[in-house]
Amino acid sequence: MKIIEGKLIVTCPGRNFVTLKLITDEGVYGIGDATLNGREKAVVSYLEDHVVPCLIGRDPQQIEDVWQYLYRGAYWRRGPVTMTAIAAVDMALWDIKAKLANMPLYQLLGGRCRDGVMVYGHANGETVEETLSEVEKYIGLGYKAIRLQTGVPGMKSTYGVSKDKMYYEPADNELPTENLWSTEKYLDSLPKLFEKARTKFGFDHHFLHDVHHRLTPIEAARLGKSLEPYRLFWMEDAVVADNQESFRLIRQHTVTPLAVGEIFSSIHDCRNLITEQLIDYIRCTVVHAGGITHLRKIAALADLYNVRTGCHGATDLSPVSMAAALNFDLSIPNFGVQEYMRHTKETDEVFPHSYSFKNGYLNLSDRPGLGVDIDEKLAAKYPYKRAYLPVNRLEDGSMYNW
Ligand code: EZ4
Ligand code: CO
């Protein structure tokens, strides 16, 4: 069996997505997500110009060997563009293998470890009251876990807090918009949100919060401590993890569980975080961390150190990534939670999929493969539109913490 074609499909049904379709000489094909928010075309070129030519004529069944060939063979290792490109190939190959086996992928990965995948949704509002009424909506929809974000009083806009609710999209402009940030105002206001949320809703639901890398280690330590009475499921991306040692300092001061990893592209980005038990949840995703093959290695390492997974799942991860993530989540022992932001109707139509939400859990049907497809004709109706994530500045105009 041979790979005879690799097609890149770029579409923007509300936001940009890049998809790789690998076609075999036997007619079976597989798809993989290759979306890297704000740097989409770099991955398109990496795949089209440098990877697809190396794949033509190769046996699509040799998933591990193809992975090693692309990772080691390039000489240049790691980095988000490379690892997203490898991830797309890897997803497409697993899709092909599971279709050949006539099984949903999670069966090939060892079968179900659980009945469904607990997901968390995003409740965000400009004020505490607005956030609380969003929490109420998510509870009404059956969610067991909810991420709470709220505007910082005195700040005009806050990253992670948007006007659109169910389909929140952070890449909001052709050039980066600029947000102002005040650590002092944030540290003062956030605990009040959780105090009110616990008073109103009690302790039956998991509450999460994303700091979006905006603090220094000692500030993060203080925040974790001040949130302890509200028993968060996790505090996410408290600091940038370029320096993995930063988490040691946070860990010394607080028992609020810590999650990080949505921007990591390799096991080496989190090796110390995991082996020194500095975090509780690792958030690497299938699309940005080298695909299912590499993510399974990260999860296996994490399992040895009581670290559970909590894969990134914002709207810039296409339904192809979501389907791949769910197959992974169902089949590993140390799954924790899966982020789930709903895609727009237009996106769901471009990517028909077999997963569905019920009572706080996502589940997959027994459709063979990843359980997701792409409607190329429909995709062609939505041309690429440049869109970037915002940047943050402190009130004096500088960019420092992040
Ligand atoms: O900033 O997906 O946990 N979710 C997040 C997201 C990310 C975007 C970046 O592409 O932090 O909002
Ligand atoms: Co995040």
GROMACS .gro file of C-alpha atoms and ligand atoms in nm:
model
  415
    1MET     CA    1   0.000   0.000   0.000
    2LYS     CA    2   0.129   0.345  -0.093
    3ILE     CA    3   0.058   0.710  -0.031
    4ILE     CA    4  -0.006   0.867  -0.373
    5GLU     CA    5  -0.117   1.219  -0.285
    6GLY     CA    6  -0.112   1.473   0.000
    7LYS     CA    7  -0.355   1.761  -0.030
    8LEU     CA    8  -0.366   2.075   0.183
    9ILE     CA    9  -0.712   2.221   0.238
   10VAL     CA   10  -0.734   2.571   0.385
   11THR     CA   11  -1.077   2.696   0.485
   12CYS     CA   12  -1.230   2.968   0.702
   13PRO     CA   13  -1.584   2.877   0.807
   14GLY     CA   14  -1.578   3.141   1.084
   15ARG     CA   15  -1.206   3.089   1.154
   16ASN     CA   16  -0.908   2.943   0.967
   17PHE     CA   17  -0.838   2.571   0.955
   18VAL     CA   18  -0.569   2.380   0.770
   19THR     CA   19  -0.634   2.012   0.693
   20LEU     CA   20  -0.404   1.752   0.539
   21LYS     CA   21  -0.563   1.474   0.336
   22LEU     CA   22  -0.343   1.172   0.256
   23ILE     CA   23  -0.471   0.952  -0.025
   24THR     CA   24  -0.356   0.593  -0.088
   25ASP     CA   25  -0.337   0.383  -0.402
   26GLU     CA   26  -0.617   0.169  -0.259
   27GLY     CA   27  -0.858   0.460  -0.237
   28VAL     CA   28  -0.856   0.478   0.145
   29TYR     CA   29  -0.766   0.826   0.272
   30GLY     CA   30  -0.696   0.985   0.607
   31ILE     CA   31  -0.718   1.342   0.735
   32GLY     CA   32  -0.519   1.537   0.991
   33ASP     CA   33  -0.551   1.884   1.143
   34ALA     CA   34  -0.258   2.119   1.069
   35THR     CA   35  -0.395   2.443   1.215
   36LEU     CA   36  -0.149   2.669   1.398
   37ASN     CA   37  -0.341   2.979   1.503
   38GLY     CA   38  -0.207   3.292   1.333
   39ARG     CA   39   0.075   3.103   1.155
   40GLU     CA   40  -0.141   2.881   0.934
   41LYS     CA   41   0.044   2.934   0.608
   42ALA     CA   42   0.383   2.846   0.755
   43VAL     CA   43   0.251   2.496   0.823
   44VAL     CA   44   0.088   2.474   0.479
   45SER     CA   45   0.424   2.549   0.317
   46TYR     CA   46   0.614   2.314   0.552
   47LEU     CA   47   0.383   2.030   0.453
   48GLU     CA   48   0.334   2.112   0.086
   49ASP     CA   49   0.692   2.205   0.003
   50HIS     CA   50   0.889   1.983   0.239
   51VAL     CA   51   0.689   1.692   0.380
   52VAL     CA   52   0.439   1.569   0.121
   53PRO     CA   53   0.711   1.505  -0.142
   54CYS     CA   54   0.886   1.273   0.110
   55LEU     CA   55   0.566   1.078   0.172
   56ILE     CA   56   0.474   0.987  -0.184
   57GLY     CA   57   0.531   0.617  -0.239
   58ARG     CA   58   0.566   0.536   0.135
   59ASP     CA   59   0.359   0.273   0.313
   60PRO     CA   60   0.095   0.460   0.520
   61GLN     CA   61   0.076   0.165   0.761
   62GLN     CA   62   0.424   0.235   0.905
   63ILE     CA   63   0.310   0.510   1.140
   64GLU     CA   64   0.596   0.501   1.391
   65ASP     CA   65   0.859   0.478   1.119
   66VAL     CA   66   0.710   0.772   0.927
   67TRP     CA   67   0.703   0.971   1.250
   68GLN     CA   68   1.072   0.901   1.321
   69TYR     CA   69   1.160   0.972   0.957
   70LEU     CA   70   0.997   1.316   0.968
   71TYR     CA   71   1.128   1.403   1.316
   72ARG     CA   72   1.486   1.277   1.290
   73GLY     CA   73   1.519   1.298   0.915
   74ALA     CA   74   1.470   1.674   0.893
   75TYR     CA   75   1.779   1.737   1.112
   76TRP     CA   76   1.593   2.045   1.254
   77ARG     CA   77   1.386   1.925   1.544
   78ARG     CA   78   1.079   2.036   1.738
   79GLY     CA   79   0.917   2.381   1.730
   80PRO     CA   80   0.544   2.445   1.673
   81VAL     CA   81   0.550   2.457   1.292
   82THR     CA   82   0.743   2.131   1.254
   83MET     CA   83   0.548   1.947   1.522
   84THR     CA   84   0.209   2.063   1.389
   85ALA     CA   85   0.307   1.940   1.043
   86ILE     CA   86   0.418   1.602   1.181
   87ALA     CA   87   0.099   1.585   1.386
   88ALA     CA   88  -0.116   1.630   1.074
   89VAL     CA   89   0.060   1.343   0.899
   90ASP     CA   90   0.036   1.124   1.210
   91MET     CA   91  -0.339   1.185   1.254
   92ALA     CA   92  -0.403   1.109   0.887
   93LEU     CA   93  -0.205   0.783   0.912
   94TRP     CA   94  -0.392   0.668   1.224
   95ASP     CA   95  -0.718   0.754   1.045
   96ILE     CA   96  -0.613   0.533   0.752
   97LYS     CA   97  -0.503   0.246   0.978
   98ALA     CA   98  -0.826   0.248   1.176
   99LYS     CA   99  -1.032   0.261   0.858
  100LEU     CA  100  -0.837  -0.038   0.724
  101ALA     CA  101  -0.906  -0.224   1.049
  102ASN     CA  102  -1.271  -0.117   1.023
  103MET     CA  103  -1.255   0.007   1.384
  104PRO     CA  104  -1.287   0.341   1.560
  105LEU     CA  105  -0.931   0.448   1.643
  106TYR     CA  106  -0.974   0.413   2.022
  107GLN     CA  107  -1.013   0.037   1.971
  108LEU     CA  108  -0.672   0.019   1.804
  109LEU     CA  109  -0.523   0.226   2.087
  110GLY     CA  110  -0.627  -0.037   2.338
  111GLY     CA  111  -1.000   0.021   2.372
  112ARG     CA  112  -1.208   0.228   2.611
  113CYS     CA  113  -1.085   0.309   2.961
  114ARG     CA  114  -1.402   0.506   3.035
  115ASP     CA  115  -1.765   0.551   2.927
  116GLY     CA  116  -1.717   0.905   2.803
  117VAL     CA  117  -1.484   1.205   2.803
  118MET     CA  118  -1.556   1.469   3.067
  119VAL     CA  119  -1.526   1.811   2.905
  120TYR     CA  120  -1.518   2.166   3.036
  121GLY     CA  121  -1.686   2.464   2.875
  122HIS     CA  122  -1.598   2.833   2.895
  123ALA     CA  123  -1.812   3.070   3.100
  124ASN     CA  124  -1.684   3.420   3.043
  125GLY     CA  125  -1.828   3.763   3.112
  126GLU     CA  126  -1.714   4.119   3.140
  127THR     CA  127  -1.846   4.138   3.494
  128VAL     CA  128  -1.872   3.883   3.776
  129GLU     CA  129  -2.252   3.882   3.740
  130GLU     CA  130  -2.229   3.812   3.368
  131THR     CA  131  -1.981   3.529   3.425
  132LEU     CA  132  -2.207   3.376   3.691
  133SER     CA  133  -2.505   3.379   3.456
  134GLU     CA  134  -2.290   3.205   3.193
  135VAL     CA  135  -2.195   2.943   3.454
  136GLU     CA  136  -2.565   2.886   3.514
  137LYS     CA  137  -2.617   2.826   3.140
  138TYR     CA  138  -2.341   2.566   3.130
  139ILE     CA  139  -2.476   2.392   3.439
  140GLY     CA  140  -2.816   2.389   3.265
  141LEU     CA  141  -2.657   2.222   2.963
  142GLY     CA  142  -2.527   1.943   3.188
  143TYR     CA  143  -2.159   2.040   3.213
  144LYS     CA  144  -1.972   1.891   3.511
  145ALA     CA  145  -1.669   2.119   3.463
  146ILE     CA  146  -1.662   2.488   3.372
  147ARG     CA  147  -1.382   2.740   3.319
  148LEU     CA  148  -1.457   3.084   3.466
  149GLN     CA  149  -1.304   3.401   3.322
  150THR     CA  150  -1.408   3.757   3.394
  151GLY     CA  151  -1.305   4.108   3.287
  152VAL     CA  152  -1.062   4.290   3.514
  153PRO     CA  153  -1.230   4.601   3.657
  154GLY     CA  154  -1.070   4.915   3.516
  155MET     CA  155  -0.932   4.736   3.208
  156LYS     CA  156  -1.102   4.798   2.874
  157SER     CA  157  -1.064   4.442   2.749
  158THR     CA  158  -0.923   4.118   2.887
  159TYR     CA  159  -0.788   3.826   2.687
  160GLY     CA  160  -1.010   3.523   2.731
  161VAL     CA  161  -1.324   3.731   2.783
  162SER     CA  162  -1.526   3.779   2.468
  163LYS     CA  163  -1.858   3.913   2.349
  164ASP     CA  164  -1.956   3.598   2.158
  165LYS     CA  165  -2.036   3.328   2.408
  166MET     CA  166  -2.068   2.966   2.292
  167TYR     CA  167  -1.831   3.015   1.995
  168TYR     CA  168  -1.567   3.239   2.154
  169GLU     CA  169  -1.290   3.323   1.909
  170PRO     CA  170  -0.971   3.488   2.042
  171ALA     CA  171  -0.800   3.553   1.704
  172ASP     CA  172  -0.996   3.870   1.647
  173ASN     CA  173  -0.815   4.093   1.397
  174GLU     CA  174  -0.607   4.108   1.079
  175LEU     CA  175  -0.327   4.255   1.288
  176PRO     CA  176  -0.291   4.192   1.662
  177THR     CA  177  -0.519   4.404   1.880
  178GLU     CA  178  -0.354   4.528   2.200
  179ASN     CA  179  -0.488   4.464   2.547
  180LEU     CA  180  -0.378   4.647   2.862
  181TRP     CA  181  -0.302   4.440   3.166
  182SER     CA  182  -0.275   4.514   3.537
  183THR     CA  183  -0.155   4.230   3.756
  184GLU     CA  184  -0.254   4.416   4.074
  185LYS     CA  185  -0.613   4.466   3.962
  186TYR     CA  186  -0.638   4.106   3.843
  187LEU     CA  187  -0.501   3.955   4.166
  188ASP     CA  188  -0.743   4.164   4.369
  189SER     CA  189  -1.053   4.087   4.164
  190LEU     CA  190  -1.025   3.720   4.067
  191PRO     CA  191  -1.073   3.553   4.410
  192LYS     CA  192  -1.400   3.746   4.446
  193LEU     CA  193  -1.534   3.578   4.130
  194PHE     CA  194  -1.469   3.232   4.274
  195GLU     CA  195  -1.601   3.324   4.616
  196LYS     CA  196  -1.930   3.432   4.460
  197ALA     CA  197  -1.939   3.132   4.228
  198ARG     CA  198  -1.897   2.884   4.518
  199THR     CA  199  -2.153   3.071   4.729
  200LYS     CA  200  -2.405   3.058   4.447
  201PHE     CA  201  -2.340   2.712   4.298
  202GLY     CA  202  -2.178   2.516   4.581
  203PHE     CA  203  -1.904   2.259   4.531
  204ASP     CA  204  -2.072   2.001   4.307
  205HIS     CA  205  -1.913   2.126   3.986
  206HIS     CA  206  -1.549   2.149   3.885
  207PHE     CA  207  -1.438   2.508   3.835
  208LEU     CA  208  -1.125   2.596   3.637
  209HIS     CA  209  -0.940   2.917   3.555
  210ASP     CA  210  -0.689   3.015   3.283
  211VAL     CA  211  -0.428   3.277   3.373
  212HIS     CA  212  -0.302   3.283   3.010
  213HIS     CA  213   0.063   3.313   3.120
  214ARG     CA  214   0.021   3.662   3.262
  215LEU     CA  215   0.195   3.633   3.600
  216THR     CA  216   0.541   3.596   3.744
  217PRO     CA  217   0.604   3.285   3.957
  218ILE     CA  218   0.563   3.463   4.292
  219GLU     CA  219   0.243   3.634   4.173
  220ALA     CA  220   0.110   3.297   4.055
  221ALA     CA  221   0.198   3.145   4.393
  222ARG     CA  222  -0.003   3.417   4.566
  223LEU     CA  223  -0.300   3.366   4.333
  224GLY     CA  224  -0.298   2.989   4.385
  225LYS     CA  225  -0.297   3.043   4.760
  226SER     CA  226  -0.582   3.292   4.752
  227LEU     CA  227  -0.794   3.054   4.541
  228GLU     CA  228  -0.747   2.755   4.774
  229PRO     CA  229  -1.076   2.797   4.964
  230TYR     CA  230  -1.268   2.764   4.635
  231ARG     CA  231  -1.103   2.429   4.545
  232LEU     CA  232  -1.035   2.479   4.177
  233PHE     CA  233  -0.999   2.179   3.947
  234TRP     CA  234  -0.695   2.364   3.811
  235MET     CA  235  -0.520   2.693   3.761
  236GLU     CA  236  -0.394   2.696   3.400
  237ASP     CA  237  -0.087   2.859   3.244
  238ALA     CA  238  -0.008   3.050   3.561
  239VAL     CA  239   0.330   3.148   3.413
  240VAL     CA  240   0.509   3.089   3.085
  241ALA     CA  241   0.694   2.761   3.104
  242ASP     CA  242   1.000   2.853   2.897
  243ASN     CA  243   1.169   2.810   3.230
  244GLN     CA  244   1.021   2.488   3.371
  245GLU     CA  245   1.178   2.566   3.711
  246SER     CA  246   0.929   2.850   3.760
  247PHE     CA  247   0.673   2.590   3.860
  248ARG     CA  248   0.886   2.480   4.157
  249LEU     CA  249   0.831   2.814   4.319
  250ILE     CA  250   0.454   2.807   4.264
  251ARG     CA  251   0.437   2.448   4.390
  252GLN     CA  252   0.613   2.537   4.717
  253HIS     CA  253   0.335   2.777   4.808
  254THR     CA  254   0.003   2.635   4.701
  255VAL     CA  255  -0.209   2.319   4.677
  256THR     CA  256  -0.423   2.462   4.395
  257PRO     CA  257  -0.371   2.207   4.114
  258LEU     CA  258  -0.162   2.332   3.821
  259ALA     CA  259  -0.209   2.278   3.448
  260VAL     CA  260   0.013   2.387   3.160
  261GLY     CA  261   0.116   2.281   2.810
  262GLU     CA  262  -0.121   2.407   2.540
  263ILE     CA  263   0.171   2.571   2.357
  264PHE     CA  264   0.420   2.287   2.407
  265SER     CA  265   0.532   2.097   2.100
  266SER     CA  266   0.739   1.817   2.250
  267ILE     CA  267   0.787   1.586   2.547
  268HIS     CA  268   1.107   1.780   2.621
  269ASP     CA  269   0.903   2.094   2.695
  270CYS     CA  270   0.742   1.916   2.990
  271ARG     CA  271   0.991   1.649   3.095
  272ASN     CA  272   1.096   1.824   3.418
  273LEU     CA  273   0.746   1.948   3.492
  274ILE     CA  274   0.629   1.587   3.485
  275THR     CA  275   0.919   1.398   3.640
  276GLU     CA  276   0.953   1.647   3.927
  277GLN     CA  277   0.574   1.641   3.977
  278LEU     CA  278   0.553   2.018   3.944
  279ILE     CA  279   0.216   2.004   3.769
  280ASP     CA  280  -0.105   1.804   3.798
  281TYR     CA  281  -0.234   1.823   3.441
  282ILE     CA  282  -0.049   1.829   3.111
  283ARG     CA  283  -0.234   2.017   2.836
  284CYS     CA  284  -0.038   1.923   2.522
  285THR     CA  285  -0.261   1.861   2.223
  286VAL     CA  286  -0.259   1.613   1.946
  287VAL     CA  287  -0.222   1.887   1.680
  288HIS     CA  288   0.059   2.095   1.829
  289ALA     CA  289   0.259   1.818   1.997
  290GLY     CA  290   0.343   1.576   1.719
  291GLY     CA  291   0.017   1.384   1.683
  292ILE     CA  292  -0.125   1.079   1.856
  293THR     CA  293   0.206   0.893   1.841
  294HIS     CA  294   0.394   1.159   2.039
  295LEU     CA  295   0.107   1.252   2.271
  296ARG     CA  296   0.079   0.890   2.382
  297LYS     CA  297   0.443   0.901   2.489
  298ILE     CA  298   0.384   1.219   2.687
  299ALA     CA  299   0.080   1.062   2.854
  300ALA     CA  300   0.271   0.743   2.934
  301LEU     CA  301   0.549   0.945   3.101
  302ALA     CA  302   0.290   1.153   3.288
  303ASP     CA  303   0.117   0.837   3.409
  304LEU     CA  304   0.432   0.735   3.599
  305TYR     CA  305   0.422   1.060   3.797
  306ASN     CA  306   0.049   1.092   3.870
  307VAL     CA  307   0.008   1.368   3.615
  308ARG     CA  308  -0.317   1.349   3.421
  309THR     CA  309  -0.405   1.490   3.080
  310GLY     CA  310  -0.623   1.792   3.007
  311CYS     CA  311  -0.583   1.851   2.634
  312HIS     CA  312  -0.625   2.197   2.488
  313GLY     CA  313  -0.950   2.214   2.288
  314ALA     CA  314  -1.023   2.573   2.191
  315THR     CA  315  -1.195   2.664   1.863
  316ASP     CA  316  -0.865   2.689   1.673
  317LEU     CA  317  -0.835   2.310   1.707
  318SER     CA  318  -1.051   2.178   1.426
  319PRO     CA  319  -1.308   1.899   1.464
  320VAL     CA  320  -1.038   1.671   1.321
  321SER     CA  321  -0.820   1.742   1.626
  322MET     CA  322  -1.120   1.708   1.853
  323ALA     CA  323  -1.202   1.364   1.711
  324ALA     CA  324  -0.836   1.257   1.742
  325ALA     CA  325  -0.822   1.388   2.100
  326LEU     CA  326  -1.137   1.198   2.198
  327ASN     CA  327  -0.998   0.869   2.064
  328PHE     CA  328  -0.685   0.937   2.270
  329ASP     CA  329  -0.879   1.047   2.582
  330LEU     CA  330  -1.098   0.735   2.578
  331SER     CA  331  -0.801   0.502   2.556
  332ILE     CA  332  -0.548   0.627   2.812
  333PRO     CA  333  -0.556   0.548   3.185
  334ASN     CA  334  -0.452   0.892   3.314
  335PHE     CA  335  -0.706   1.112   3.139
  336GLY     CA  336  -0.822   1.410   3.347
  337VAL     CA  337  -1.049   1.638   3.147
  338GLN     CA  338  -1.083   1.763   2.788
  339GLU     CA  339  -1.135   2.129   2.696
  340TYR     CA  340  -1.432   2.174   2.463
  341MET     CA  341  -1.531   2.497   2.296
  342ARG     CA  342  -1.813   2.447   2.050
  343HIS     CA  343  -1.747   2.520   1.685
  344THR     CA  344  -1.987   2.726   1.475
  345LYS     CA  345  -2.254   2.560   1.264
  346GLU     CA  346  -2.051   2.644   0.950
  347THR     CA  347  -1.743   2.466   1.090
  348ASP     CA  348  -1.946   2.160   1.192
  349GLU     CA  349  -2.087   2.142   0.837
  350VAL     CA  350  -1.741   2.154   0.677
  351PHE     CA  351  -1.620   1.879   0.916
  352PRO     CA  352  -1.901   1.621   0.960
  353HIS     CA  353  -1.812   1.421   1.274
  354SER     CA  354  -1.932   1.136   1.487
  355TYR     CA  355  -1.877   1.284   1.834
  356SER     CA  356  -2.157   1.430   2.040
  357PHE     CA  357  -2.213   1.594   2.377
  358LYS     CA  358  -2.439   1.453   2.647
  359ASN     CA  359  -2.457   1.529   3.021
  360GLY     CA  360  -2.114   1.687   3.043
  361TYR     CA  361  -1.938   1.419   2.840
  362LEU     CA  362  -1.832   1.390   2.477
  363ASN     CA  363  -1.847   1.052   2.315
  364LEU     CA  364  -1.762   0.888   1.986
  365SER     CA  365  -1.978   0.651   1.784
  366ASP     CA  366  -1.824   0.331   1.649
  367ARG     CA  367  -1.755   0.481   1.307
  368PRO     CA  368  -1.420   0.350   1.176
  369GLY     CA  369  -1.119   0.582   1.174
  370LEU     CA  370  -1.099   0.910   1.364
  371GLY     CA  371  -1.473   0.958   1.312
  372VAL     CA  372  -1.452   1.286   1.121
  373ASP     CA  373  -1.441   1.393   0.756
  374ILE     CA  374  -1.402   1.709   0.549
  375ASP     CA  375  -1.648   1.834   0.287
  376GLU     CA  376  -1.403   1.980   0.037
  377LYS     CA  377  -1.663   2.151  -0.179
  378LEU     CA  378  -1.806   2.334   0.117
  379ALA     CA  379  -1.457   2.412   0.249
  380ALA     CA  380  -1.374   2.584  -0.081
  381LYS     CA  381  -1.653   2.835  -0.020
  382TYR     CA  382  -1.467   2.986   0.276
  383PRO     CA  383  -1.132   3.141   0.169
  384TYR     CA  384  -0.849   3.205   0.419
  385LYS     CA  385  -0.870   3.532   0.616
  386ARG     CA  386  -0.569   3.650   0.810
  387ALA     CA  387  -0.647   3.665   1.183
  388TYR     CA  388  -0.415   3.708   1.480
  389LEU     CA  389  -0.431   3.667   1.854
  390PRO     CA  390  -0.412   3.988   2.061
  391VAL     CA  391  -0.101   4.101   2.248
  392ASN     CA  392  -0.083   4.224   2.607
  393ARG     CA  393   0.094   4.529   2.744
  394LEU     CA  394   0.130   4.649   3.101
  395GLU     CA  395  -0.016   4.990   3.188
  396ASP     CA  396   0.322   5.159   3.127
  397GLY     CA  397   0.322   5.027   2.767
  398SER     CA  398   0.582   4.753   2.820
  399MET     CA  399   0.562   4.380   2.753
  400TYR     CA  400   0.723   4.191   3.031
  401ASN     CA  401   0.581   3.892   3.216
  402TRP     CA  402   0.473   3.679   2.927
  403EZ4     O1  403  -0.539   3.106   2.389
  403EZ4     O2  404  -0.661   2.860   2.163
  403EZ4     O3  405  -0.728   2.730   2.702
  403EZ4     N1  406  -0.747   2.789   2.602
  403EZ4     C1  407  -0.681   2.895   2.558
  403EZ4     C2  408  -0.714   2.945   2.421
  403EZ4     C3  409  -0.585   2.981   2.347
  403EZ4     C4  410  -0.606   2.982   2.199
  403EZ4     C5  411  -0.474   3.008   2.127
  403EZ4     O4  412  -0.480   2.970   1.995
  403EZ4     O5  413  -0.597   2.945   2.628
  403EZ4     O6  414  -0.800   3.051   2.426
  404CO      CO  415  -0.538   2.816   2.788
   0.00000   0.00000   0.00000
